[in-house]
Coordinates of C-alpha atoms and ligand atoms in Angstrom, one line a residue:
M231 CA -56.2 53.3 -37.4
I232 CA -54.6 52.3 -34.1
I233 CA -56.6 49.1 -34.0
E234 CA -55.3 48.2 -37.4
N235 CA -51.8 48.9 -36.3
L236 CA -52.3 46.7 -33.3
K237 CA -53.5 43.9 -35.5
L238 CA -50.6 44.3 -37.8
I239 CA -48.0 44.2 -35.0
G240 CA -49.8 41.3 -33.3
E241 CA -50.0 39.1 -36.3
K242 CA -46.4 39.8 -37.3
T243 CA -45.3 39.0 -33.8
L244 CA -47.2 35.7 -33.7
T245 CA -45.4 34.6 -36.8
E246 CA -42.0 35.6 -35.4
V247 CA -42.8 33.7 -32.2
A248 CA -43.7 30.6 -34.2
E249 CA -40.5 30.9 -36.2
A250 CA -38.1 31.6 -33.3
S251 CA -35.8 28.7 -33.3
T252 CA -33.8 29.6 -30.2
L253 CA -34.6 30.9 -26.7
A254 CA -32.4 33.9 -27.4
T255 CA -34.4 34.9 -30.5
L256 CA -37.6 34.4 -28.7
D257 CA -36.5 36.7 -25.9
E258 CA -35.4 39.3 -28.4
V259 CA -39.0 39.2 -29.9
R260 CA -40.5 39.6 -26.4
V261 CA -38.4 42.6 -25.6
R262 CA -39.0 44.3 -28.9
V263 CA -42.8 44.0 -28.6
L264 CA -43.8 43.7 -25.0
G265 CA -40.8 45.4 -23.3
K266 CA -41.0 48.8 -21.6
K267 CA -40.1 50.5 -24.9
G268 CA -41.7 47.8 -27.0
A269 CA -44.1 48.4 -29.9
L270 CA -47.2 47.6 -27.9
S271 CA -46.2 49.9 -25.0
E272 CA -45.6 52.7 -27.5
I273 CA -49.1 52.3 -28.9
L274 CA -50.6 52.4 -25.4
K275 CA -48.6 55.6 -24.7
G276 CA -50.3 57.2 -27.6
L277 CA -53.7 56.4 -26.1
G278 CA -53.9 59.9 -24.7
S279 CA -54.4 61.5 -28.1
A280 CA -57.3 59.2 -29.0
S281 CA -60.9 60.4 -28.5
P282 CA -62.7 59.4 -25.2
A283 CA -65.0 57.1 -27.2
E284 CA -62.1 55.3 -28.9
R285 CA -59.9 54.9 -25.8
P286 CA -61.7 51.9 -24.1
V287 CA -61.9 50.1 -27.4
I288 CA -58.2 50.5 -28.1
G289 CA -57.3 49.7 -24.5
A290 CA -59.3 46.5 -24.6
A291 CA -57.8 45.5 -28.0
A292 CA -54.3 46.2 -26.8
N293 CA -54.8 44.1 -23.6
E294 CA -56.2 41.3 -25.6
W295 CA -53.2 41.3 -27.9
K296 CA -50.9 41.5 -25.0
K297 CA -52.4 38.4 -23.4
K298 CA -52.4 36.6 -26.7
L299 CA -48.8 37.3 -27.4
E300 CA -47.7 36.5 -23.8
T301 CA -49.4 33.1 -24.1
A302 CA -47.8 32.5 -27.4
L303 CA -44.4 33.5 -26.1
D304 CA -44.8 31.2 -23.0
E305 CA -45.9 28.2 -25.0
R306 CA -43.1 28.7 -27.5
K307 CA -40.6 29.0 -24.7
V308 CA -41.7 25.7 -23.2
S309 CA -41.4 23.9 -26.5
L310 CA -38.0 25.4 -27.2
E311 CA -36.8 24.4 -23.8
Q312 CA -38.0 20.9 -24.5
I313 CA -36.1 20.9 -27.7
V314 CA -32.9 22.0 -26.0
L315 CA -33.4 19.3 -23.3
D316 CA -34.0 16.6 -25.9
A317 CA -30.8 17.6 -27.7
K318 CA -28.9 17.5 -24.5
I319 CA -30.2 14.1 -23.6
R320 CA -29.4 12.8 -27.0
D321 CA -25.9 14.3 -27.2
E322 CA -24.8 13.7 -23.6
R323 CA -25.6 10.1 -23.5
S324 CA -23.0 8.4 -21.3
D325 CA -20.7 5.9 -22.9
V326 CA -20.9 2.9 -20.6
S327 CA -18.0 1.3 -22.4
L328 CA -15.6 4.0 -21.2
P329 CA -13.2 2.7 -18.5
S330 CA -14.0 4.2 -15.1
R331 CA -11.6 6.3 -13.1
M332 CA -9.6 3.9 -11.1
P333 CA -9.5 4.6 -7.3
H334 CA -6.0 4.8 -6.0
R335 CA -4.9 1.6 -4.4
G336 CA -2.2 1.3 -1.8
S337 CA 0.3 -1.6 -1.9
L338 CA 2.0 -3.8 0.7
H339 CA 5.2 -2.4 2.0
P340 CA 8.3 -4.2 0.6
I341 CA 9.1 -5.5 4.1
T342 CA 5.7 -7.0 4.5
Q343 CA 5.9 -8.5 1.0
T344 CA 9.3 -10.0 1.7
T345 CA 8.2 -11.3 5.1
R346 CA 5.2 -13.0 3.6
K347 CA 7.3 -14.5 0.9
L348 CA 9.8 -16.0 3.4
V349 CA 7.0 -17.3 5.7
K350 CA 5.3 -18.9 2.8
I351 CA 8.5 -20.8 1.7
F352 CA 9.1 -22.1 5.2
S353 CA 5.5 -23.0 5.8
R354 CA 5.7 -25.4 2.9
I355 CA 8.2 -27.5 4.9
G356 CA 6.2 -27.5 8.1
F357 CA 7.3 -24.4 10.0
D358 CA 4.6 -22.8 12.1
L359 CA 4.3 -19.2 12.8
N360 CA 5.0 -17.9 16.2
T361 CA 5.6 -14.4 17.5
G362 CA 7.1 -12.7 20.6
P363 CA 6.9 -9.3 22.1
E364 CA 9.1 -6.4 21.0
I365 CA 9.5 -5.3 24.6
E366 CA 11.4 -8.1 26.1
S367 CA 13.0 -9.0 29.4
E368 CA 16.8 -8.6 29.5
Y369 CA 16.9 -12.2 30.7
L370 CA 15.2 -13.7 27.6
N371 CA 16.9 -11.3 25.1
F372 CA 20.4 -12.0 26.5
D373 CA 21.0 -14.4 29.5
A374 CA 18.7 -17.2 28.3
V375 CA 20.3 -17.3 24.9
N376 CA 23.8 -17.5 26.4
I377 CA 24.8 -13.8 26.1
P378 CA 26.2 -13.2 29.6
A379 CA 26.2 -9.9 31.5
D380 CA 29.7 -9.0 30.5
H381 CA 29.2 -9.7 26.7
P382 CA 29.8 -6.6 24.5
A383 CA 26.5 -7.1 22.8
R384 CA 24.8 -6.0 26.0
D385 CA 26.4 -2.6 25.8
M386 CA 24.1 0.4 26.3
Q387 CA 25.5 1.7 22.9
D388 CA 23.7 -1.1 21.1
T389 CA 20.7 -1.8 23.2
F390 CA 17.6 0.3 23.9
F391 CA 16.7 -0.2 27.6
A392 CA 13.0 0.3 28.3
G393 CA 13.3 0.0 32.1
P394 CA 15.3 -2.0 34.7
G395 CA 15.7 -5.5 33.3
V396 CA 13.6 -4.6 30.2
V397 CA 14.9 -4.0 26.7
L398 CA 13.5 -3.4 23.2
R399 CA 14.5 -6.8 21.8
T400 CA 17.8 -6.7 19.8
H401 CA 17.0 -9.8 17.9
T402 CA 14.2 -12.4 17.4
T403 CA 16.3 -15.1 19.1
P404 CA 14.4 -14.8 22.5
V405 CA 11.3 -16.3 20.7
Q406 CA 13.3 -19.5 20.6
I407 CA 13.3 -19.6 24.4
R408 CA 9.6 -18.5 24.7
T409 CA 8.6 -21.3 22.3
M410 CA 10.6 -24.0 24.0
K411 CA 9.3 -22.9 27.4
S412 CA 5.7 -23.0 26.4
E413 CA 5.8 -26.1 24.1
K414 CA 7.0 -29.6 24.4
W415 CA 9.4 -30.7 21.7
P416 CA 9.4 -31.3 18.7
V417 CA 9.1 -27.7 17.7
R418 CA 9.5 -26.2 14.2
I419 CA 8.7 -22.5 14.2
L420 CA 9.3 -19.4 12.3
S421 CA 9.1 -16.0 14.0
P422 CA 9.1 -12.7 12.0
G423 CA 9.1 -9.3 13.7
A424 CA 10.7 -6.0 14.5
V425 CA 13.9 -5.7 16.4
Y426 CA 15.8 -2.6 17.7
R427 CA 19.4 -1.5 17.9
N428 CA 20.9 1.9 18.5
D429 CA 22.5 2.2 15.1
S430 CA 21.7 4.3 12.0
D431 CA 23.2 4.7 8.6
A432 CA 22.6 3.6 4.9
T433 CA 22.6 -0.1 5.9
H434 CA 21.5 0.1 9.6
S435 CA 18.2 1.4 11.0
P436 CA 17.4 1.6 14.8
M437 CA 14.3 -0.5 14.0
F438 CA 14.5 -3.4 11.5
H439 CA 13.1 -6.9 11.0
Q440 CA 14.3 -10.4 11.4
I441 CA 12.9 -13.9 10.9
E442 CA 14.0 -16.5 13.4
G443 CA 13.8 -20.2 12.6
L444 CA 14.0 -23.0 15.0
W445 CA 13.7 -26.8 14.5
I446 CA 14.1 -29.0 17.6
D447 CA 13.7 -32.8 17.5
R448 CA 15.5 -36.0 18.2
G449 CA 18.5 -36.3 15.9
V450 CA 18.3 -33.0 14.0
T451 CA 21.7 -32.5 12.4
M452 CA 23.8 -29.9 10.6
S453 CA 22.9 -31.5 7.3
D454 CA 19.2 -30.9 8.0
L455 CA 20.1 -27.3 8.5
K456 CA 21.9 -27.2 5.3
G457 CA 19.1 -29.0 3.4
T458 CA 16.5 -26.7 4.8
L459 CA 18.4 -23.5 4.0
S460 CA 19.3 -24.8 0.6
F461 CA 15.6 -25.4 -0.2
F462 CA 14.8 -21.9 1.1
A463 CA 17.6 -20.3 -1.1
R464 CA 16.4 -22.0 -4.2
E465 CA 12.8 -21.0 -3.6
L466 CA 13.7 -17.4 -3.0
F467 CA 16.5 -16.8 -5.5
G468 CA 15.9 -19.5 -8.2
S469 CA 16.5 -23.2 -8.6
E470 CA 20.2 -22.8 -9.5
T471 CA 21.1 -21.1 -6.3
K472 CA 23.8 -22.7 -4.1
I473 CA 24.6 -22.0 -0.5
R474 CA 27.8 -22.1 1.5
L475 CA 28.3 -22.2 5.2
R476 CA 31.2 -20.3 6.7
P477 CA 32.2 -21.0 10.4
S478 CA 31.2 -18.2 12.6
Y479 CA 30.3 -17.4 16.2
F480 CA 26.9 -16.7 17.7
P481 CA 26.5 -17.3 21.5
F482 CA 23.3 -19.3 21.1
V483 CA 24.6 -21.9 18.6
E484 CA 27.5 -24.3 18.5
P485 CA 28.7 -24.8 15.9
G486 CA 27.6 -21.5 14.3
A487 CA 27.8 -20.4 10.7
E488 CA 27.2 -17.5 8.4
V489 CA 25.4 -18.6 5.3
D490 CA 26.0 -17.2 1.8
V491 CA 23.9 -17.8 -1.3
S492 CA 25.5 -17.8 -4.8
C493 CA 24.9 -14.5 -6.5
F494 CA 21.6 -14.6 -8.3
L495 CA 22.6 -11.8 -10.6
C496 CA 26.0 -12.9 -12.0
R497 CA 25.4 -16.6 -11.1
L498 CA 28.9 -17.3 -9.7
K499 CA 30.4 -16.0 -13.0
I500 CA 32.1 -13.6 -10.6
S501 CA 31.9 -10.4 -12.5
P502 CA 33.9 -7.7 -10.7
T503 CA 31.2 -5.2 -11.6
C504 CA 28.2 -7.1 -10.3
K505 CA 26.1 -4.7 -8.3
V506 CA 24.8 -7.4 -6.0
C507 CA 27.9 -9.5 -4.9
R508 CA 30.5 -6.9 -5.9
G509 CA 32.6 -9.6 -7.6
S510 CA 32.8 -12.2 -4.8
G511 CA 30.1 -14.4 -6.3
W512 CA 28.5 -14.9 -2.9
I513 CA 26.1 -12.9 -0.8
E514 CA 25.8 -13.3 3.0
I515 CA 22.1 -13.6 4.0
L516 CA 21.8 -15.2 7.4
G517 CA 23.3 -16.6 10.6
A518 CA 22.6 -20.1 11.7
G519 CA 23.9 -23.0 13.7
M520 CA 23.1 -25.9 16.0
V521 CA 21.2 -24.8 19.2
H522 CA 23.6 -24.4 22.1
P523 CA 23.0 -26.9 24.9
R524 CA 22.8 -24.0 27.4
L525 CA 19.5 -23.0 25.7
F526 CA 18.2 -26.5 26.4
E527 CA 19.1 -26.1 30.0
A528 CA 17.4 -22.7 30.3
V529 CA 14.1 -24.1 29.0
G530 CA 14.1 -27.5 30.8
Y531 CA 15.0 -29.5 27.7
G532 CA 18.4 -30.4 29.2
D533 CA 17.5 -33.9 30.2
A534 CA 16.2 -34.7 26.7
Y535 CA 19.3 -33.3 25.2
L536 CA 21.5 -35.6 27.4
R537 CA 19.4 -38.8 27.4
E538 CA 17.2 -38.8 24.3
G539 CA 19.4 -37.3 21.6
L540 CA 17.4 -34.1 21.4
T541 CA 19.1 -31.5 19.1
G542 CA 18.1 -28.6 16.9
F543 CA 19.1 -25.9 14.6
A544 CA 18.3 -22.2 14.4
F545 CA 18.8 -19.4 12.0
G546 CA 18.2 -15.7 11.8
I547 CA 17.5 -13.7 8.6
G548 CA 17.5 -10.0 8.2
I549 CA 14.4 -9.2 6.2
E550 CA 15.5 -5.7 5.0
R551 CA 18.6 -7.2 3.6
V552 CA 16.7 -9.8 1.6
A553 CA 14.2 -7.1 0.4
M554 CA 17.1 -4.9 -0.7
L555 CA 18.8 -7.7 -2.6
L556 CA 15.6 -8.8 -4.3
H557 CA 14.6 -5.3 -5.4
E558 CA 18.1 -3.8 -5.7
I559 CA 17.2 -1.1 -3.2
P560 CA 20.4 1.0 -2.7
D561 CA 19.6 2.6 0.7
L562 CA 17.9 1.0 3.7
R563 CA 16.4 4.4 4.8
L564 CA 14.2 4.5 1.6
M565 CA 12.1 1.8 3.3
Y566 CA 11.2 4.0 6.2
D567 CA 10.7 7.4 4.6
G568 CA 7.1 6.6 3.5
D569 CA 7.7 8.2 0.1
V570 CA 4.9 7.2 -2.2
R571 CA 7.1 7.4 -5.3
F572 CA 9.2 4.7 -3.8
L573 CA 6.4 2.6 -2.2
S574 CA 4.2 2.6 -5.3
Q575 CA 6.9 0.6 -7.2
F576 CA 6.1 -2.5 -5.2
Ligands
LIG871 N1 20.3 -13.3 16.5 C1 21.3 -13.0 15.4 C2 21.4 -11.6 15.1 O1 20.6 -10.8 15.5 C3 21.0 -13.8 14.2 C4 21.1 -15.3 14.3 C5 22.3 -15.9 14.1 C6 20.0 -16.0 14.8 C7 22.4 -17.2 14.2 C8 20.1 -17.4 14.9 C9 21.4 -18.0 14.6 O2 19.1 -18.1 15.3 O3 21.5 -19.3 14.8 O4 22.4 -11.2 14.5

């Protein structure tokens, strides 16, 4: 009787195992038959009431079924797992045509971009790059470029002193002296770099950038200066750009001029609402002039100036100012805050 029951349960279970289509159903079958309170265990519990002669026979049959079912369950489990894996491999195939996630890329700072732009323009007409130190002697920053000791520009209010006779350069003009002292004329150089002044508001920063230009040769004239700057202005702001020179004073040039470019936004139509020129039609962008003979004396070019017709022109451009004009940046301080929302626009 019990043997028959065993056979019945065993065969039914084998069918259920074969038909189980998911791992969960299979597990449910295993628990129902082989679990602690499962059908097979229940039969074995009733073994006590069987006769001593029957007991080993039933026991052996029950163990045999148990092994048989366990094997069947294991095999089915392996094949169901394989089915699940196959489905996963099929469905989760990666789509190689999907665009990949882009790594975040930084960008060049607007000051660096503007500097490179200016250097590129001047390098096309033969200006070589030269740089000088940011910590400069008071002599080269001031005396050698004709700014005497009693000149207001040397005031402690404007200049950062780094030690006795040593300053953070207040302009790139001392590079003119360094270049002429270390090289024989002709020279034609461009020198970008940071400069420092004790000043801070929406249009002034204690550290900012300039580009100094210098061209020294026999017979260099004011019209060469005008032609050079006119080329520069057209390259930077567009081919219709005009320039105008207004007489001005800088100790290291004579004559000196402030140079304006025609407004690249309203194009000299002189709109009173123009954001860039505010209705004047012109924008001041740099200072320039013919190199003062005192600079030639300071570097040992004095003789050539007097006897060989050596002359030259120089100019100084504020890089931040150009960057602000080109990109319509309203406040200088934005350029030093390091705010990624601002910087990522460039
Ligand atoms: N050094 C002047 C400044 O910092 C700029 C400048 C003006 C440079 C005229 C020059 C120049 O070479 O000729 O404001």
